[in-house]
mmCIF file of C-alpha atoms in Angstrom:
data_model
loop_
_atom_site.group_PDB
_atom_site.id
_atom_site.type_symbol
_atom_site.label_atom_id
_atom_site.label_comp_id
_atom_site.label_asym_id
_atom_site.label_seq_id
_atom_site.Cartn_x
_atom_site.Cartn_y
_atom_site.Cartn_z
ATOM 1 C CA MET A 1 -65.689 -103.295 -148.560
ATOM 2 C CA SER A 2 -63.882 -99.954 -149.306
ATOM 3 C CA GLY A 3 -65.181 -97.951 -152.310
ATOM 4 C CA GLU A 4 -63.736 -97.491 -155.700
ATOM 5 C CA PRO A 5 -60.392 -95.648 -155.392
ATOM 6 C CA LEU A 6 -59.954 -92.299 -157.118
ATOM 7 C CA THR A 7 -56.475 -93.345 -158.291
ATOM 8 C CA LYS A 8 -56.383 -96.801 -159.706
ATOM 9 C CA ARG A 9 -52.924 -98.390 -159.832
ATOM 10 C CA ALA A 10 -52.638 -100.864 -162.739
ATOM 11 C CA VAL A 11 -50.131 -103.566 -163.373
ATOM 12 C CA ALA A 12 -49.867 -104.900 -166.879
ATOM 13 C CA PHE A 13 -49.406 -108.643 -167.354
ATOM 14 C CA VAL A 14 -48.413 -109.325 -170.993
ATOM 15 C CA ASP A 15 -48.498 -112.788 -172.496
ATOM 16 C CA GLY A 16 -46.098 -112.009 -175.347
ATOM 17 C CA GLN A 17 -46.906 -114.826 -177.678
ATOM 18 C CA ASN A 18 -50.632 -114.557 -177.159
ATOM 19 C CA LEU A 19 -50.444 -110.892 -177.957
ATOM 20 C CA PHE A 20 -48.331 -111.448 -181.114
ATOM 21 C CA HIS A 21 -50.647 -114.120 -182.530
ATOM 22 C CA ALA A 22 -53.701 -111.919 -181.830
ATOM 23 C CA ALA A 23 -52.019 -108.893 -183.600
ATOM 24 C CA ARG A 24 -51.123 -111.190 -186.516
ATOM 25 C CA ALA A 25 -54.674 -112.437 -186.840
ATOM 26 C CA ALA A 26 -56.233 -108.956 -186.410
ATOM 27 C CA PHE A 27 -53.744 -106.768 -188.160
ATOM 28 C CA GLY A 28 -51.426 -108.922 -190.231
ATOM 29 C CA TYR A 29 -48.111 -108.327 -188.400
ATOM 30 C CA THR A 30 -45.670 -111.051 -189.016
ATOM 31 C CA TYR A 31 -43.421 -110.583 -186.046
ATOM 32 C CA PRO A 32 -43.763 -109.203 -182.463
ATOM 33 C CA SER A 33 -43.467 -105.505 -183.430
ATOM 34 C CA TYR A 34 -45.202 -104.163 -180.261
ATOM 35 C CA ASP A 35 -43.771 -101.834 -177.582
ATOM 36 C CA VAL A 36 -45.492 -103.292 -174.554
ATOM 37 C CA THR A 37 -44.791 -100.283 -172.331
ATOM 38 C CA ALA A 38 -46.329 -97.799 -174.857
ATOM 39 C CA LEU A 39 -49.205 -100.239 -175.322
ATOM 40 C CA ALA A 40 -49.935 -100.512 -171.644
ATOM 41 C CA GLU A 41 -49.562 -96.774 -171.166
ATOM 42 C CA ARG A 42 -52.063 -95.918 -173.828
ATOM 43 C CA VAL A 43 -54.581 -98.449 -172.693
ATOM 44 C CA CYS A 44 -54.305 -97.192 -169.076
ATOM 45 C CA LEU A 45 -54.614 -93.624 -170.266
ATOM 46 C CA ARG A 46 -57.885 -94.316 -172.068
ATOM 47 C CA GLN A 47 -59.238 -96.099 -169.027
ATOM 48 C CA GLY A 48 -58.108 -93.472 -166.454
ATOM 49 C CA TRP A 49 -55.764 -95.737 -164.673
ATOM 50 C CA GLU A 50 -52.269 -95.066 -163.463
ATOM 51 C CA LEU A 51 -49.728 -97.603 -164.776
ATOM 52 C CA ALA A 52 -47.467 -98.851 -161.930
ATOM 53 C CA GLN A 53 -45.640 -101.706 -163.542
ATOM 54 C CA VAL A 54 -45.404 -103.762 -166.805
ATOM 55 C CA ARG A 55 -44.613 -107.520 -166.655
ATOM 56 C CA PHE A 56 -43.839 -109.590 -169.811
ATOM 57 C CA TYR A 57 -44.011 -113.353 -170.196
ATOM 58 C CA THR A 58 -42.955 -115.393 -173.223
ATOM 59 C CA GLY A 59 -41.422 -118.664 -174.466
ATOM 60 C CA ILE A 60 -38.268 -118.455 -176.507
ATOM 61 C CA PRO A 61 -36.690 -121.021 -178.790
ATOM 62 C CA ASP A 62 -33.412 -122.601 -177.927
ATOM 63 C CA VAL A 63 -30.464 -121.205 -179.894
ATOM 64 C CA GLY A 64 -29.881 -124.744 -181.444
ATOM 65 C CA ASP A 65 -33.552 -124.964 -182.603
ATOM 66 C CA ASN A 66 -34.039 -121.506 -184.030
ATOM 67 C CA PRO A 67 -31.013 -119.201 -183.717
ATOM 68 C CA ARG A 68 -32.710 -116.265 -185.453
ATOM 69 C CA TRP A 69 -35.738 -116.099 -183.201
ATOM 70 C CA HIS A 70 -33.539 -116.890 -180.150
ATOM 71 C CA ALA A 71 -31.437 -113.782 -181.008
ATOM 72 C CA PHE A 72 -34.602 -111.710 -181.549
ATOM 73 C CA TRP A 73 -36.060 -112.539 -178.257
ATOM 74 C CA THR A 74 -32.732 -112.203 -176.406
ATOM 75 C CA ARG A 75 -32.313 -108.732 -177.673
ATOM 76 C CA LYS A 76 -35.904 -107.649 -177.247
ATOM 77 C CA LEU A 77 -36.144 -108.843 -173.702
ATOM 78 C CA ALA A 78 -32.910 -107.296 -172.775
ATOM 79 C CA PHE A 79 -34.129 -103.969 -174.072
ATOM 80 C CA MET A 80 -37.412 -104.223 -172.132
ATOM 81 C CA GLY A 81 -35.493 -105.087 -168.984
ATOM 82 C CA ARG A 82 -33.390 -101.959 -169.314
ATOM 83 C CA ARG A 83 -36.674 -99.943 -169.590
ATOM 84 C CA GLY A 84 -37.917 -101.367 -166.300
ATOM 85 C CA VAL A 85 -40.241 -104.127 -167.672
ATOM 86 C CA VAL A 86 -40.170 -107.238 -165.402
ATOM 87 C CA VAL A 87 -39.375 -110.044 -167.804
ATOM 88 C CA TYR A 88 -40.174 -113.820 -167.425
ATOM 89 C CA SER A 89 -39.167 -116.319 -170.134
ATOM 90 C CA ARG A 90 -39.098 -120.021 -170.545
ATOM 91 C CA PRO A 91 -37.744 -122.235 -173.311
ATOM 92 C CA LEU A 92 -40.188 -123.496 -175.945
ATOM 93 C CA ARG A 93 -40.774 -127.159 -176.087
ATOM 94 C CA TYR A 94 -40.888 -128.767 -179.529
ATOM 95 C CA ARG A 95 -43.251 -131.545 -180.536
ATOM 96 C CA ASN A 96 -43.998 -133.314 -183.849
ATOM 97 C CA ARG A 97 -47.170 -132.035 -185.407
ATOM 98 C CA ARG A 98 -49.098 -133.664 -188.358
ATOM 99 C CA VAL A 99 -50.972 -131.879 -191.033
ATOM 100 C CA SER A 100 -53.223 -133.665 -193.621
ATOM 101 C CA LEU A 101 -52.940 -132.020 -197.089
ATOM 102 C CA PRO A 102 -55.728 -131.882 -199.685
ATOM 103 C CA ASP A 103 -53.996 -134.359 -201.856
ATOM 104 C CA GLY A 104 -54.188 -136.998 -199.054
ATOM 105 C CA THR A 105 -50.571 -136.816 -198.074
ATOM 106 C CA GLU A 106 -49.423 -135.988 -194.538
ATOM 107 C CA HIS A 107 -46.819 -133.513 -193.558
ATOM 108 C CA PHE A 108 -44.854 -133.621 -190.213
ATOM 109 C CA PHE A 109 -43.176 -130.591 -188.685
ATOM 110 C CA LEU A 110 -41.809 -129.441 -185.353
ATOM 111 C CA ALA A 111 -43.943 -126.885 -183.442
ATOM 112 C CA GLY A 112 -42.893 -124.907 -180.484
ATOM 113 C CA GLU A 113 -45.187 -124.880 -177.500
ATOM 114 C CA GLU A 114 -45.181 -122.697 -174.483
ATOM 115 C CA LYS A 115 -45.406 -124.462 -171.150
ATOM 116 C CA GLY A 116 -46.070 -122.791 -167.850
ATOM 117 C CA ILE A 117 -46.499 -119.181 -169.101
ATOM 118 C CA ASP A 118 -50.230 -119.006 -168.182
ATOM 119 C CA VAL A 119 -49.448 -120.606 -164.690
ATOM 120 C CA ARG A 120 -46.727 -118.015 -164.129
ATOM 121 C CA ILE A 121 -49.093 -115.147 -165.127
ATOM 122 C CA ALA A 122 -51.797 -116.526 -162.751
ATOM 123 C CA LEU A 123 -49.423 -116.867 -159.849
ATOM 124 C CA ASP A 124 -48.087 -113.341 -160.197
ATOM 125 C CA VAL A 125 -51.603 -111.780 -160.598
ATOM 126 C CA ILE A 126 -52.621 -113.519 -157.259
ATOM 127 C CA ALA A 127 -49.369 -112.796 -155.463
ATOM 128 C CA LEU A 128 -49.379 -108.978 -156.381
ATOM 129 C CA ALA A 129 -53.083 -108.719 -155.461
ATOM 130 C CA ASN A 130 -52.432 -110.252 -152.042
ATOM 131 C CA ARG A 131 -49.640 -107.753 -151.556
ATOM 132 C CA HIS A 132 -51.883 -104.777 -152.440
ATOM 133 C CA GLU A 133 -49.645 -103.877 -155.430
ATOM 134 C CA PHE A 134 -52.432 -103.039 -157.764
ATOM 135 C CA ASP A 135 -56.108 -102.015 -158.074
ATOM 136 C CA VAL A 136 -56.372 -103.145 -161.644
ATOM 137 C CA ALA A 137 -54.781 -106.332 -163.192
ATOM 138 C CA LEU A 138 -54.512 -105.550 -166.838
ATOM 139 C CA VAL A 139 -53.890 -108.837 -168.668
ATOM 140 C CA PHE A 140 -52.823 -108.689 -172.352
ATOM 141 C CA SER A 141 -54.112 -112.158 -173.325
ATOM 142 C CA GLN A 142 -57.100 -114.076 -174.561
ATOM 143 C CA ASP A 143 -56.024 -117.231 -172.876
ATOM 144 C CA GLN A 144 -59.225 -118.757 -171.266
ATOM 145 C CA ASP A 145 -57.084 -120.692 -168.806
ATOM 146 C CA LEU A 146 -56.807 -117.441 -166.977
ATOM 147 C CA SER A 147 -60.488 -117.092 -166.300
ATOM 148 C CA GLU A 148 -60.201 -118.775 -162.964
ATOM 149 C CA VAL A 149 -57.797 -116.031 -161.856
ATOM 150 C CA ALA A 150 -60.623 -113.590 -162.118
ATOM 151 C CA GLU A 151 -62.582 -115.613 -159.490
ATOM 152 C CA GLU A 152 -59.751 -115.725 -157.308
ATOM 153 C CA ILE A 153 -59.237 -111.856 -157.699
ATOM 154 C CA ARG A 154 -62.833 -111.443 -156.492
ATOM 155 C CA THR A 155 -62.214 -113.647 -153.519
ATOM 156 C CA ILE A 156 -59.163 -111.611 -152.591
ATOM 157 C CA ALA A 157 -61.226 -108.411 -152.854
ATOM 158 C CA ARG A 158 -63.763 -109.756 -150.422
ATOM 159 C CA VAL A 159 -61.166 -110.912 -147.986
ATOM 160 C CA GLN A 160 -59.206 -107.654 -148.127
ATOM 161 C CA GLN A 161 -62.414 -105.671 -148.257
ATOM 162 C CA ARG A 162 -61.192 -103.449 -151.140
ATOM 163 C CA TRP A 163 -62.005 -102.699 -154.787
ATOM 164 C CA ILE A 164 -60.002 -104.761 -157.363
ATOM 165 C CA LYS A 165 -60.634 -105.123 -161.128
ATOM 166 C CA ILE A 166 -59.225 -107.571 -163.674
ATOM 167 C CA ALA A 167 -59.361 -106.686 -167.303
ATOM 168 C CA SER A 168 -58.084 -108.495 -170.494
ATOM 169 C CA ALA A 169 -56.961 -106.360 -173.507
ATOM 170 C CA PHE A 170 -56.474 -107.807 -176.932
ATOM 171 C CA PRO A 171 -56.167 -106.718 -180.611
ATOM 172 C CA HIS A 172 -59.460 -106.679 -182.355
ATOM 173 C CA SER A 173 -60.618 -106.343 -186.033
ATOM 174 C CA PRO A 174 -63.153 -107.805 -188.290
ATOM 175 C CA ALA A 175 -60.423 -110.214 -189.489
ATOM 176 C CA ALA A 176 -59.726 -111.683 -186.147
ATOM 177 C CA ARG A 177 -61.342 -115.052 -185.498
ATOM 178 C CA ASN A 178 -61.060 -114.884 -181.681
ATOM 179 C CA ARG A 179 -63.025 -111.850 -180.600
ATOM 180 C CA ARG A 180 -63.420 -112.716 -176.995
ATOM 181 C CA GLY A 181 -61.503 -111.534 -174.008
ATOM 182 C CA ILE A 182 -60.830 -113.777 -170.966
ATOM 183 C CA ASP A 183 -64.094 -114.924 -169.365
ATOM 184 C CA LYS A 184 -65.072 -113.187 -166.141
ATOM 185 C CA THR A 185 -62.891 -110.088 -166.915
ATOM 186 C CA ASP A 186 -63.642 -106.689 -168.365
ATOM 187 C CA TRP A 187 -62.740 -106.817 -172.071
ATOM 188 C CA ILE A 188 -60.693 -103.999 -173.719
ATOM 189 C CA ARG A 189 -60.536 -104.230 -177.497
ATOM 190 C CA ILE A 190 -57.422 -102.730 -179.042
ATOM 191 C CA ASP A 191 -58.055 -101.296 -182.501
ATOM 192 C CA ARG A 192 -55.514 -100.920 -185.336
ATOM 193 C CA ALA A 193 -55.104 -97.098 -184.729
ATOM 194 C CA LEU A 194 -54.141 -97.633 -181.070
ATOM 195 C CA TYR A 195 -51.924 -100.588 -181.739
ATOM 196 C CA ASP A 196 -50.049 -98.842 -184.584
ATOM 197 C CA LYS A 197 -49.164 -96.012 -182.209
ATOM 198 C CA CYS A 198 -47.416 -98.496 -180.012
ATOM 199 C CA LEU A 199 -45.022 -100.136 -182.528
ATOM 200 C CA ASP A 200 -41.392 -100.561 -181.382
ATOM 201 C CA PRO A 201 -39.194 -98.831 -183.988
ATOM 202 C CA ARG A 202 -36.383 -101.139 -183.206
ATOM 203 C CA ASP A 203 -36.120 -104.414 -185.232
ATOM 204 C CA TYR A 204 -34.437 -107.008 -183.193
ATOM 205 C CA ARG A 205 -34.260 -109.521 -185.960
ATOM 206 C CA PRO A 206 -30.747 -110.569 -187.248
ATOM 207 C CA LYS A 207 -30.027 -109.013 -190.641
ATOM 208 C CA GLY A 208 -31.281 -111.018 -193.577
ATOM 209 C CA SER A 209 -33.714 -113.071 -191.364
ATOM 210 C CA GLY A 210 -36.880 -111.595 -192.970
ATOM 211 C CA SER A 211 -40.052 -112.482 -191.233
#
């Protein structure tokens, strides 16, 4: 196997909803306020990696189900695309959820669920590794479904006889309940100071939508 390269090309794979929920739990942000390009650049700079590409994945609500958030994501994804981010989106699927309240009553509500985002990320990580397009797969997610991708990357490294790393980056603070990165990857904890330097100054929410 060839040795560790001096210049390490990194591709960032960003699970948009996972990153948002982690930032909300860790830092209290109420909407996806991140600039993923700035975030990927700063993480790579700290690690001594050269950022080659940013890829962003998210589910978005249908305009009929939630017009405000549909508009938000449509605008944000369009801006990302103009900046060179590779964007992949899928419609959210809605299912009835039940919550039992302390007084014994039950409340039903529709909850949006992502389907296929983790699979798409996994397929792209493996495909780009097979094409020698990165030395480091930098995955912004804590989704443990992606842990098997790490094993596949190690297999690819052996077959190609080259050095490849996979890392998972995630917001971290004492307030966060989930403090684990993806198993079998290198963990990169993003603190509040770093995250706040990577906020998107543009607010894509329609006026009057609030949070």
